[in-house]
């Protein structure tokens, strides 16, 4: 049984492994800081997030109708113009950005948490448990996720919370597969074999040693998962199955802009460009993380 000897004997291979993880994190961080792509993309996301969070400083109410100001082109009074109900478009884009970013980040947390838990348990236990989890994962991966999202979101009451949960519960499979693969590799290393030999409990080994070991891969998967979640939310809202009026997201704003492409093209350009920038930024960060991690594995 585990009696504390594990802590006392950490001076050997386990400490060495922990130092290796620390050195690897420092190396990855150094490479990211000196990667212009990652710095630029990260700066863009930080600026957009801060601006959206401080949307309440806008002098305009995002839901205040003003028919007299309907479809006004961009001007000093309305930097991004007004929509078909006379609402300030910049203000609605900032509030819509809150929704789009929140859906992306929160659904990512659900997907990453579930995928990490299933991946580590499956890889650590192996055998029949691993086979059961992997066959379940294969079933989920064969399902047309987007169509299931459409059906569930149409059946349930449309809301941001439902959309976050649905997207998160249908996005964990890739994370689980990556984490399982890394877990099976790490559990064969000396410090894990030693931990098992002295009776360290499974959950202690998973949370204290396995998850820190696979964290770089989890971070890469999470950054890409955010981009996919934002794109999925935008597609659902574009189809009218996401955020409902008077609330807005970038996808729902694109949906509303369809009827005015010829007369007020800016209604589609501004949210479309922001979706492109955010998704591209997350993908760039994911690629930069992968490039920074792979050479030091």
PDB file of C-alpha atoms in Angstrom:
ATOM      1  CA  UNK A   1       0.000   0.000   0.000  1.00  0.00           C
ATOM      2  CA  UNK A   2       0.993   3.606  -0.513  1.00  0.00           C
ATOM      3  CA  UNK A   3       2.505   4.810   2.770  1.00  0.00           C
ATOM      4  CA  UNK A   4       4.282   8.065   1.901  1.00  0.00           C
ATOM      5  CA  UNK A   5       7.527   6.474   0.713  1.00  0.00           C
ATOM      6  CA  UNK A   6       6.735   7.809  -2.741  1.00  0.00           C
ATOM      7  CA  UNK A   7       7.252  11.372  -1.499  1.00  0.00           C
ATOM      8  CA  UNK A   8      10.480  10.504   0.305  1.00  0.00           C
ATOM      9  CA  UNK A   9      11.984   8.663  -2.636  1.00  0.00           C
ATOM     10  CA  UNK A  10      11.191  11.374  -5.149  1.00  0.00           C
ATOM     11  CA  UNK A  11      14.866  12.310  -5.252  1.00  0.00           C
ATOM     12  CA  UNK A  12      15.424   9.825  -8.057  1.00  0.00           C
ATOM     13  CA  UNK A  13      13.827   9.342 -11.416  1.00  0.00           C
ATOM     14  CA  UNK A  14      10.562  11.130 -10.531  1.00  0.00           C
ATOM     15  CA  UNK A  15      12.265  14.382  -9.633  1.00  0.00           C
ATOM     16  CA  UNK A  16      14.351  14.060 -12.776  1.00  0.00           C
ATOM     17  CA  UNK A  17      11.170  13.601 -14.805  1.00  0.00           C
ATOM     18  CA  UNK A  18       9.531  16.607 -13.154  1.00  0.00           C
ATOM     19  CA  UNK A  19      12.589  18.718 -13.908  1.00  0.00           C
ATOM     20  CA  UNK A  20      12.437  17.510 -17.490  1.00  0.00           C
ATOM     21  CA  UNK A  21       8.807  18.641 -17.721  1.00  0.00           C
ATOM     22  CA  UNK A  22       9.750  22.028 -16.246  1.00  0.00           C
ATOM     23  CA  UNK A  23      12.602  22.483 -18.697  1.00  0.00           C
ATOM     24  CA  UNK A  24      10.325  21.465 -21.554  1.00  0.00           C
ATOM     25  CA  UNK A  25       7.685  24.021 -20.534  1.00  0.00           C
ATOM     26  CA  UNK A  26      10.328  26.745 -20.337  1.00  0.00           C
ATOM     27  CA  UNK A  27      11.649  25.792 -23.780  1.00  0.00           C
ATOM     28  CA  UNK A  28       8.161  25.812 -25.301  1.00  0.00           C
ATOM     29  CA  UNK A  29       7.392  29.185 -23.718  1.00  0.00           C
ATOM     30  CA  UNK A  30      10.663  30.633 -25.033  1.00  0.00           C
ATOM     31  CA  UNK A  31       9.916  29.445 -28.550  1.00  0.00           C
ATOM     32  CA  UNK A  32       6.384  30.826 -28.428  1.00  0.00           C
ATOM     33  CA  UNK A  33       7.562  34.234 -27.250  1.00  0.00           C
ATOM     34  CA  UNK A  34       9.995  34.374 -30.159  1.00  0.00           C
ATOM     35  CA  UNK A  35       7.458  33.149 -32.709  1.00  0.00           C
ATOM     36  CA  UNK A  36       6.062  36.217 -34.462  1.00  0.00           C
ATOM     37  CA  UNK A  37       3.019  34.315 -35.692  1.00  0.00           C
ATOM     38  CA  UNK A  38       2.030  33.246 -32.193  1.00  0.00           C
ATOM     39  CA  UNK A  39       2.706  36.663 -30.668  1.00  0.00           C
ATOM     40  CA  UNK A  40       0.674  38.434 -33.365  1.00  0.00           C
ATOM     41  CA  UNK A  41      -2.234  35.999 -33.149  1.00  0.00           C
ATOM     42  CA  UNK A  42      -2.217  36.077 -29.344  1.00  0.00           C
ATOM     43  CA  UNK A  43      -2.138  39.879 -29.316  1.00  0.00           C
ATOM     44  CA  UNK A  44      -5.087  40.032 -31.699  1.00  0.00           C
ATOM     45  CA  UNK A  45      -7.134  37.675 -29.536  1.00  0.00           C
ATOM     46  CA  UNK A  46      -6.269  39.531 -26.341  1.00  0.00           C
ATOM     47  CA  UNK A  47      -7.229  42.893 -27.848  1.00  0.00           C
ATOM     48  CA  UNK A  48     -10.511  41.540 -29.255  1.00  0.00           C
ATOM     49  CA  UNK A  49     -11.396  39.887 -25.948  1.00  0.00           C
ATOM     50  CA  UNK A  50     -10.694  43.046 -23.939  1.00  0.00           C
ATOM     51  CA  UNK A  51     -12.666  45.239 -26.362  1.00  0.00           C
ATOM     52  CA  UNK A  52     -15.641  42.849 -26.235  1.00  0.00           C
ATOM     53  CA  UNK A  53     -15.533  42.701 -22.434  1.00  0.00           C
ATOM     54  CA  UNK A  54     -15.692  46.497 -22.270  1.00  0.00           C
ATOM     55  CA  UNK A  55     -18.560  46.724 -24.759  1.00  0.00           C
ATOM     56  CA  UNK A  56     -20.709  48.250 -22.000  1.00  0.00           C
ATOM     57  CA  UNK A  57     -18.701  51.471 -22.401  1.00  0.00           C
ATOM     58  CA  UNK A  58     -20.373  52.056 -25.779  1.00  0.00           C
ATOM     59  CA  UNK A  59     -22.807  54.989 -25.700  1.00  0.00           C
ATOM     60  CA  UNK A  60     -25.352  52.918 -27.623  1.00  0.00           C
ATOM     61  CA  UNK A  61     -27.755  50.261 -26.398  1.00  0.00           C
ATOM     62  CA  UNK A  62     -27.217  47.135 -28.529  1.00  0.00           C
ATOM     63  CA  UNK A  63     -30.970  46.408 -28.603  1.00  0.00           C
ATOM     64  CA  UNK A  64     -32.345  49.958 -28.865  1.00  0.00           C
ATOM     65  CA  UNK A  65     -34.397  50.319 -32.060  1.00  0.00           C
ATOM     66  CA  UNK A  66     -34.201  53.506 -34.127  1.00  0.00           C
ATOM     67  CA  UNK A  67     -36.041  53.249 -37.427  1.00  0.00           C
ATOM     68  CA  UNK A  68     -34.900  56.740 -38.408  1.00  0.00           C
ATOM     69  CA  UNK A  69     -31.269  55.464 -38.407  1.00  0.00           C
ATOM     70  CA  UNK A  70     -32.015  52.294 -40.381  1.00  0.00           C
ATOM     71  CA  UNK A  71     -29.140  50.997 -42.560  1.00  0.00           C
ATOM     72  CA  UNK A  72     -26.904  54.029 -42.190  1.00  0.00           C
ATOM     73  CA  UNK A  73     -23.468  53.526 -43.732  1.00  0.00           C
ATOM     74  CA  UNK A  74     -20.354  53.658 -41.516  1.00  0.00           C
ATOM     75  CA  UNK A  75     -19.714  57.201 -40.258  1.00  0.00           C
ATOM     76  CA  UNK A  76     -18.143  59.073 -37.352  1.00  0.00           C
ATOM     77  CA  UNK A  77     -21.354  58.640 -35.371  1.00  0.00           C
ATOM     78  CA  UNK A  78     -21.614  54.923 -36.164  1.00  0.00           C
ATOM     79  CA  UNK A  79     -18.194  53.515 -37.043  1.00  0.00           C
ATOM     80  CA  UNK A  80     -19.611  50.256 -38.390  1.00  0.00           C
ATOM     81  CA  UNK A  81     -22.922  51.765 -39.528  1.00  0.00           C
ATOM     82  CA  UNK A  82     -26.354  50.630 -38.315  1.00  0.00           C
ATOM     83  CA  UNK A  83     -28.409  47.524 -39.014  1.00  0.00           C
ATOM     84  CA  UNK A  84     -31.902  47.113 -40.444  1.00  0.00           C
ATOM     85  CA  UNK A  85     -33.424  48.229 -37.122  1.00  0.00           C
ATOM     86  CA  UNK A  86     -31.199  51.279 -36.674  1.00  0.00           C
ATOM     87  CA  UNK A  87     -29.044  49.716 -33.961  1.00  0.00           C
ATOM     88  CA  UNK A  88     -25.378  50.657 -33.737  1.00  0.00           C
ATOM     89  CA  UNK A  89     -23.572  47.826 -35.519  1.00  0.00           C
ATOM     90  CA  UNK A  90     -20.242  48.152 -33.727  1.00  0.00           C
ATOM     91  CA  UNK A  91     -21.949  47.830 -30.351  1.00  0.00           C
ATOM     92  CA  UNK A  92     -23.856  44.743 -31.485  1.00  0.00           C
ATOM     93  CA  UNK A  93     -20.662  43.217 -32.880  1.00  0.00           C
ATOM     94  CA  UNK A  94     -18.896  43.711 -29.540  1.00  0.00           C
ATOM     95  CA  UNK A  95     -21.760  42.150 -27.593  1.00  0.00           C
ATOM     96  CA  UNK A  96     -21.995  39.396 -30.216  1.00  0.00           C
ATOM     97  CA  UNK A  97     -18.272  38.782 -29.801  1.00  0.00           C
ATOM     98  CA  UNK A  98     -18.863  38.058 -26.129  1.00  0.00           C
ATOM     99  CA  UNK A  99     -21.287  35.300 -27.077  1.00  0.00           C
ATOM    100  CA  UNK A 100     -19.105  33.798 -29.813  1.00  0.00           C
ATOM    101  CA  UNK A 101     -15.956  33.809 -27.668  1.00  0.00           C
ATOM    102  CA  UNK A 102     -17.821  32.501 -24.609  1.00  0.00           C
ATOM    103  CA  UNK A 103     -19.301  29.620 -26.616  1.00  0.00           C
ATOM    104  CA  UNK A 104     -15.870  28.763 -28.007  1.00  0.00           C
ATOM    105  CA  UNK A 105     -14.040  28.885 -24.681  1.00  0.00           C
ATOM    106  CA  UNK A 106     -16.661  27.223 -22.471  1.00  0.00           C
ATOM    107  CA  UNK A 107     -17.462  24.422 -24.907  1.00  0.00           C
ATOM    108  CA  UNK A 108     -13.708  23.877 -25.238  1.00  0.00           C
ATOM    109  CA  UNK A 109     -13.439  23.488 -21.449  1.00  0.00           C
ATOM    110  CA  UNK A 110     -16.178  20.849 -21.497  1.00  0.00           C
ATOM    111  CA  UNK A 111     -14.624  18.985 -24.429  1.00  0.00           C
ATOM    112  CA  UNK A 112     -11.079  19.130 -23.036  1.00  0.00           C
ATOM    113  CA  UNK A 113     -12.140  18.095 -19.519  1.00  0.00           C
ATOM    114  CA  UNK A 114     -14.171  15.148 -20.774  1.00  0.00           C
ATOM    115  CA  UNK A 115     -11.600  14.124 -23.381  1.00  0.00           C
ATOM    116  CA  UNK A 116      -8.708  14.345 -20.918  1.00  0.00           C
ATOM    117  CA  UNK A 117     -10.534  12.300 -18.292  1.00  0.00           C
ATOM    118  CA  UNK A 118     -11.569   9.567 -20.723  1.00  0.00           C
ATOM    119  CA  UNK A 119      -8.186   9.544 -22.486  1.00  0.00           C
ATOM    120  CA  UNK A 120      -6.103   9.254 -19.307  1.00  0.00           C
ATOM    121  CA  UNK A 121      -8.307   6.601 -17.689  1.00  0.00           C
ATOM    122  CA  UNK A 122      -8.461   4.579 -20.904  1.00  0.00           C
ATOM    123  CA  UNK A 123      -4.717   4.778 -21.521  1.00  0.00           C
ATOM    124  CA  UNK A 124      -3.796   4.122 -17.885  1.00  0.00           C
ATOM    125  CA  UNK A 125      -6.055   1.096 -17.319  1.00  0.00           C
ATOM    126  CA  UNK A 126      -5.780  -0.442 -20.783  1.00  0.00           C
ATOM    127  CA  UNK A 127      -7.331  -3.836 -21.438  1.00  0.00           C
ATOM    128  CA  UNK A 128     -11.099  -4.132 -21.552  1.00  0.00           C
ATOM    129  CA  UNK A 129     -11.704  -0.614 -20.238  1.00  0.00           C
ATOM    130  CA  UNK A 130      -9.535   0.835 -22.987  1.00  0.00           C
ATOM    131  CA  UNK A 131     -11.329  -1.227 -25.631  1.00  0.00           C
ATOM    132  CA  UNK A 132     -14.742  -0.123 -24.343  1.00  0.00           C
ATOM    133  CA  UNK A 133     -13.800   3.552 -24.307  1.00  0.00           C
ATOM    134  CA  UNK A 134     -12.186   3.420 -27.734  1.00  0.00           C
ATOM    135  CA  UNK A 135     -15.139   1.632 -29.352  1.00  0.00           C
ATOM    136  CA  UNK A 136     -17.448   4.252 -27.831  1.00  0.00           C
ATOM    137  CA  UNK A 137     -15.154   6.946 -29.189  1.00  0.00           C
ATOM    138  CA  UNK A 138     -15.212   5.346 -32.638  1.00  0.00           C
ATOM    139  CA  UNK A 139     -19.013   5.364 -32.586  1.00  0.00           C
ATOM    140  CA  UNK A 140     -19.102   9.061 -31.689  1.00  0.00           C
ATOM    141  CA  UNK A 141     -16.561   9.890 -34.401  1.00  0.00           C
ATOM    142  CA  UNK A 142     -18.625   8.157 -37.088  1.00  0.00           C
ATOM    143  CA  UNK A 143     -21.693  10.220 -36.245  1.00  0.00           C
ATOM    144  CA  UNK A 144     -22.336  13.374 -38.331  1.00  0.00           C
ATOM    145  CA  UNK A 145     -21.737  15.764 -35.459  1.00  0.00           C
ATOM    146  CA  UNK A 146     -22.973  18.909 -37.159  1.00  0.00           C
ATOM    147  CA  UNK A 147     -26.309  17.382 -38.120  1.00  0.00           C
ATOM    148  CA  UNK A 148     -26.741  16.051 -34.581  1.00  0.00           C
ATOM    149  CA  UNK A 149     -26.000  19.541 -33.315  1.00  0.00           C
ATOM    150  CA  UNK A 150     -28.673  20.936 -35.607  1.00  0.00           C
ATOM    151  CA  UNK A 151     -31.248  18.372 -34.492  1.00  0.00           C
ATOM    152  CA  UNK A 152     -30.541  18.766 -30.774  1.00  0.00           C
ATOM    153  CA  UNK A 153     -30.412  22.540 -30.932  1.00  0.00           C
ATOM    154  CA  UNK A 154     -33.692  22.607 -32.859  1.00  0.00           C
ATOM    155  CA  UNK A 155     -35.363  20.159 -30.462  1.00  0.00           C
ATOM    156  CA  UNK A 156     -34.174  21.883 -27.284  1.00  0.00           C
ATOM    157  CA  UNK A 157     -34.986  25.484 -26.469  1.00  0.00           C
ATOM    158  CA  UNK A 158     -32.392  27.598 -28.319  1.00  0.00           C
ATOM    159  CA  UNK A 159     -30.040  29.209 -25.814  1.00  0.00           C
ATOM    160  CA  UNK A 160     -26.378  29.955 -25.391  1.00  0.00           C
ATOM    161  CA  UNK A 161     -26.106  27.495 -22.489  1.00  0.00           C
ATOM    162  CA  UNK A 162     -27.616  24.635 -24.502  1.00  0.00           C
ATOM    163  CA  UNK A 163     -25.343  25.411 -27.426  1.00  0.00           C
ATOM    164  CA  UNK A 164     -22.245  25.370 -25.201  1.00  0.00           C
ATOM    165  CA  UNK A 165     -23.181  22.015 -23.659  1.00  0.00           C
ATOM    166  CA  UNK A 166     -24.109  20.382 -26.967  1.00  0.00           C
ATOM    167  CA  UNK A 167     -20.961  21.538 -28.768  1.00  0.00           C
ATOM    168  CA  UNK A 168     -18.775  20.519 -25.818  1.00  0.00           C
ATOM    169  CA  UNK A 169     -20.309  17.034 -25.534  1.00  0.00           C
ATOM    170  CA  UNK A 170     -19.779  16.380 -29.239  1.00  0.00           C
ATOM    171  CA  UNK A 171     -16.206  17.696 -29.463  1.00  0.00           C
ATOM    172  CA  UNK A 172     -14.238  15.616 -26.948  1.00  0.00           C
ATOM    173  CA  UNK A 173     -13.244  12.686 -29.185  1.00  0.00           C
ATOM    174  CA  UNK A 174     -10.082  14.109 -30.748  1.00  0.00           C
ATOM    175  CA  UNK A 175      -8.824  15.263 -27.357  1.00  0.00           C
ATOM    176  CA  UNK A 176      -9.446  11.816 -25.850  1.00  0.00           C
ATOM    177  CA  UNK A 177      -7.578  10.062 -28.664  1.00  0.00           C
ATOM    178  CA  UNK A 178      -4.556  12.366 -28.340  1.00  0.00           C
ATOM    179  CA  UNK A 179      -4.459  12.114 -24.537  1.00  0.00           C
ATOM    180  CA  UNK A 180      -4.838   8.325 -24.591  1.00  0.00           C
ATOM    181  CA  UNK A 181      -1.900   7.982 -26.962  1.00  0.00           C
ATOM    182  CA  UNK A 182       0.308  10.202 -24.788  1.00  0.00           C
ATOM    183  CA  UNK A 183      -0.823   8.443 -21.603  1.00  0.00           C
ATOM    184  CA  UNK A 184       0.090   4.999 -22.936  1.00  0.00           C
ATOM    185  CA  UNK A 185       3.567   6.310 -23.703  1.00  0.00           C
ATOM    186  CA  UNK A 186       4.115   8.054 -20.348  1.00  0.00           C
ATOM    187  CA  UNK A 187       2.827   5.212 -18.170  1.00  0.00           C
ATOM    188  CA  UNK A 188       5.642   2.972 -19.457  1.00  0.00           C
ATOM    189  CA  UNK A 189       8.335   5.352 -18.240  1.00  0.00           C
ATOM    190  CA  UNK A 190      10.355   4.520 -15.146  1.00  0.00           C
ATOM    191  CA  UNK A 191       8.837   7.048 -12.756  1.00  0.00           C
ATOM    192  CA  UNK A 192       5.309   5.784 -13.520  1.00  0.00           C
ATOM    193  CA  UNK A 193       6.348   2.130 -13.190  1.00  0.00           C
ATOM    194  CA  UNK A 194       7.916   2.967  -9.838  1.00  0.00           C
ATOM    195  CA  UNK A 195       4.758   4.765  -8.690  1.00  0.00           C
ATOM    196  CA  UNK A 196       2.668   1.736  -9.588  1.00  0.00           C
ATOM    197  CA  UNK A 197       5.073  -0.638  -7.844  1.00  0.00           C
ATOM    198  CA  UNK A 198       4.744   1.150  -4.488  1.00  0.00           C
ATOM    199  CA  UNK A 199       0.942   1.316  -4.690  1.00  0.00           C
ATOM    200  CA  UNK A 200       0.215   4.907  -5.692  1.00  0.00           C
ATOM    201  CA  UNK A 201      -3.509   5.159  -6.312  1.00  0.00           C
ATOM    202  CA  UNK A 202      -4.758   5.521  -9.857  1.00  0.00           C
ATOM    203  CA  UNK A 203      -6.339   8.957  -9.494  1.00  0.00           C
ATOM    204  CA  UNK A 204      -3.274  10.324  -7.717  1.00  0.00           C
ATOM    205  CA  UNK A 205      -1.031   9.041 -10.496  1.00  0.00           C
ATOM    206  CA  UNK A 206      -3.343  10.448 -13.172  1.00  0.00           C
ATOM    207  CA  UNK A 207      -3.752  13.944 -11.743  1.00  0.00           C
ATOM    208  CA  UNK A 208      -0.255  14.393 -10.335  1.00  0.00           C
ATOM    209  CA  UNK A 209       1.890  12.783 -13.031  1.00  0.00           C
ATOM    210  CA  UNK A 210       0.005  11.778 -16.172  1.00  0.00           C
ATOM    211  CA  UNK A 211      -2.011  14.937 -16.838  1.00  0.00           C
ATOM    212  CA  UNK A 212       0.995  17.279 -16.303  1.00  0.00           C
ATOM    213  CA  UNK A 213       2.907  15.079 -18.739  1.00  0.00           C
ATOM    214  CA  UNK A 214       0.286  15.350 -21.490  1.00  0.00           C
ATOM    215  CA  UNK A 215      -0.567  18.998 -20.805  1.00  0.00           C
ATOM    216  CA  UNK A 216       1.328  20.395 -23.836  1.00  0.00           C
ATOM    217  CA  UNK A 217      -0.710  18.207 -26.172  1.00  0.00           C
ATOM    218  CA  UNK A 218      -3.893  19.169 -24.346  1.00  0.00           C
ATOM    219  CA  UNK A 219      -3.120  22.859 -24.812  1.00  0.00           C
ATOM    220  CA  UNK A 220      -2.613  22.380 -28.559  1.00  0.00           C
ATOM    221  CA  UNK A 221      -5.871  20.444 -28.865  1.00  0.00           C
ATOM    222  CA  UNK A 222      -7.695  23.078 -26.795  1.00  0.00           C
ATOM    223  CA  UNK A 223      -6.593  25.973 -29.013  1.00  0.00           C
ATOM    224  CA  UNK A 224      -7.809  24.176 -32.122  1.00  0.00           C
ATOM    225  CA  UNK A 225     -11.004  23.121 -30.346  1.00  0.00           C
ATOM    226  CA  UNK A 226     -11.888  26.757 -29.584  1.00  0.00           C
ATOM    227  CA  UNK A 227     -11.638  27.649 -33.270  1.00  0.00           C
ATOM    228  CA  UNK A 228     -13.856  24.719 -34.260  1.00  0.00           C
ATOM    229  CA  UNK A 229     -16.419  25.596 -31.574  1.00  0.00           C
ATOM    230  CA  UNK A 230     -16.637  29.232 -32.700  1.00  0.00           C
ATOM    231  CA  UNK A 231     -17.036  28.129 -36.302  1.00  0.00           C
ATOM    232  CA  UNK A 232     -19.752  25.639 -35.305  1.00  0.00           C
ATOM    233  CA  UNK A 233     -21.619  28.272 -33.289  1.00  0.00           C
ATOM    234  CA  UNK A 234     -21.394  30.709 -36.192  1.00  0.00           C
ATOM    235  CA  UNK A 235     -22.763  28.090 -38.590  1.00  0.00           C
ATOM    236  CA  UNK A 236     -25.664  27.212 -36.268  1.00  0.00           C
ATOM    237  CA  UNK A 237     -26.515  30.868 -35.700  1.00  0.00           C
ATOM    238  CA  UNK A 238     -26.254  31.531 -39.428  1.00  0.00           C
ATOM    239  CA  UNK A 239     -28.867  28.826 -39.962  1.00  0.00           C
ATOM    240  CA  UNK A 240     -31.105  30.380 -37.292  1.00  0.00           C
ATOM    241  CA  UNK A 241     -30.549  27.581 -34.761  1.00  0.00           C
ATOM    242  CA  UNK A 242     -28.215  29.419 -32.428  1.00  0.00           C
ATOM    243  CA  UNK A 243     -28.519  32.723 -30.607  1.00  0.00           C
ATOM    244  CA  UNK A 244     -32.031  34.129 -30.834  1.00  0.00           C
ATOM    245  CA  UNK A 245     -33.039  37.806 -31.220  1.00  0.00           C
ATOM    246  CA  UNK A 246     -32.634  40.332 -29.769  1.00  0.00           C
ATOM    247  CA  UNK A 247     -29.304  38.866 -28.609  1.00  0.00           C
ATOM    248  CA  UNK A 248     -26.607  38.590 -31.223  1.00  0.00           C
ATOM    249  CA  UNK A 249     -23.548  36.598 -32.154  1.00  0.00           C
ATOM    250  CA  UNK A 250     -21.342  36.974 -35.183  1.00  0.00           C
ATOM    251  CA  UNK A 251     -23.077  34.046 -36.867  1.00  0.00           C
ATOM    252  CA  UNK A 252     -26.590  35.406 -36.269  1.00  0.00           C
ATOM    253  CA  UNK A 253     -25.474  38.800 -37.600  1.00  0.00           C
ATOM    254  CA  UNK A 254     -24.322  37.109 -40.794  1.00  0.00           C
ATOM    255  CA  UNK A 255     -27.721  35.454 -41.017  1.00  0.00           C
ATOM    256  CA  UNK A 256     -29.500  38.801 -40.686  1.00  0.00           C
ATOM    257  CA  UNK A 257     -27.207  40.359 -43.310  1.00  0.00           C
ATOM    258  CA  UNK A 258     -28.274  37.969 -46.082  1.00  0.00           C
ATOM    259  CA  UNK A 259     -31.103  40.180 -47.299  1.00  0.00           C
ATOM    260  CA  UNK A 260     -28.896  43.263 -47.515  1.00  0.00           C
ATOM    261  CA  UNK A 261     -25.762  41.990 -49.255  1.00  0.00           C
ATOM    262  CA  UNK A 262     -26.400  44.198 -52.287  1.00  0.00           C
ATOM    263  CA  UNK A 263     -27.482  47.355 -50.453  1.00  0.00           C
ATOM    264  CA  UNK A 264     -25.551  47.214 -47.163  1.00  0.00           C
ATOM    265  CA  UNK A 265     -22.639  44.841 -47.643  1.00  0.00           C
ATOM    266  CA  UNK A 266     -20.927  46.023 -44.473  1.00  0.00           C
ATOM    267  CA  UNK A 267     -23.512  44.081 -42.458  1.00  0.00           C
ATOM    268  CA  UNK A 268     -21.889  40.854 -43.650  1.00  0.00           C
ATOM    269  CA  UNK A 269     -18.306  42.079 -44.000  1.00  0.00           C
ATOM    270  CA  UNK A 270     -17.640  43.118 -40.390  1.00  0.00           C
ATOM    271  CA  UNK A 271     -18.838  39.950 -38.561  1.00  0.00           C
ATOM    272  CA  UNK A 272     -17.471  37.728 -41.336  1.00  0.00           C
ATOM    273  CA  UNK A 273     -14.007  39.280 -41.105  1.00  0.00           C
ATOM    274  CA  UNK A 274     -13.997  38.977 -37.310  1.00  0.00           C
ATOM    275  CA  UNK A 275     -14.943  35.292 -37.476  1.00  0.00           C
ATOM    276  CA  UNK A 276     -12.117  34.770 -39.971  1.00  0.00           C
ATOM    277  CA  UNK A 277      -9.590  36.648 -37.822  1.00  0.00           C
ATOM    278  CA  UNK A 278     -10.479  34.817 -34.597  1.00  0.00           C
ATOM    279  CA  UNK A 279     -10.496  31.338 -36.132  1.00  0.00           C
ATOM    280  CA  UNK A 280      -7.260  32.040 -38.005  1.00  0.00           C
ATOM    281  CA  UNK A 281      -5.629  33.340 -34.815  1.00  0.00           C
ATOM    282  CA  UNK A 282      -6.554  30.261 -32.797  1.00  0.00           C
ATOM    283  CA  UNK A 283      -5.329  27.986 -35.583  1.00  0.00           C
ATOM    284  CA  UNK A 284      -2.038  29.898 -35.809  1.00  0.00           C
ATOM    285  CA  UNK A 285      -1.553  29.578 -32.049  1.00  0.00           C
ATOM    286  CA  UNK A 286      -2.312  25.864 -32.250  1.00  0.00           C
ATOM    287  CA  UNK A 287       0.206  25.375 -35.059  1.00  0.00           C
ATOM    288  CA  UNK A 288       2.811  27.448 -33.208  1.00  0.00           C
ATOM    289  CA  UNK A 289       2.296  25.386 -30.055  1.00  0.00           C
ATOM    290  CA  UNK A 290       2.700  22.189 -32.042  1.00  0.00           C
ATOM    291  CA  UNK A 291       5.887  23.482 -33.668  1.00  0.00           C
ATOM    292  CA  UNK A 292       7.254  24.553 -30.282  1.00  0.00           C
ATOM    293  CA  UNK A 293       6.413  21.274 -28.531  1.00  0.00           C
ATOM    294  CA  UNK A 294       7.429  18.679 -31.124  1.00  0.00           C
ATOM    295  CA  UNK A 295      11.197  19.440 -31.192  1.00  0.00           C
ATOM    296  CA  UNK A 296      11.496  19.055 -27.409  1.00  0.00           C
ATOM    297  CA  UNK A 297       9.538  15.825 -26.978  1.00  0.00           C
TER     298      UNK A 297
END
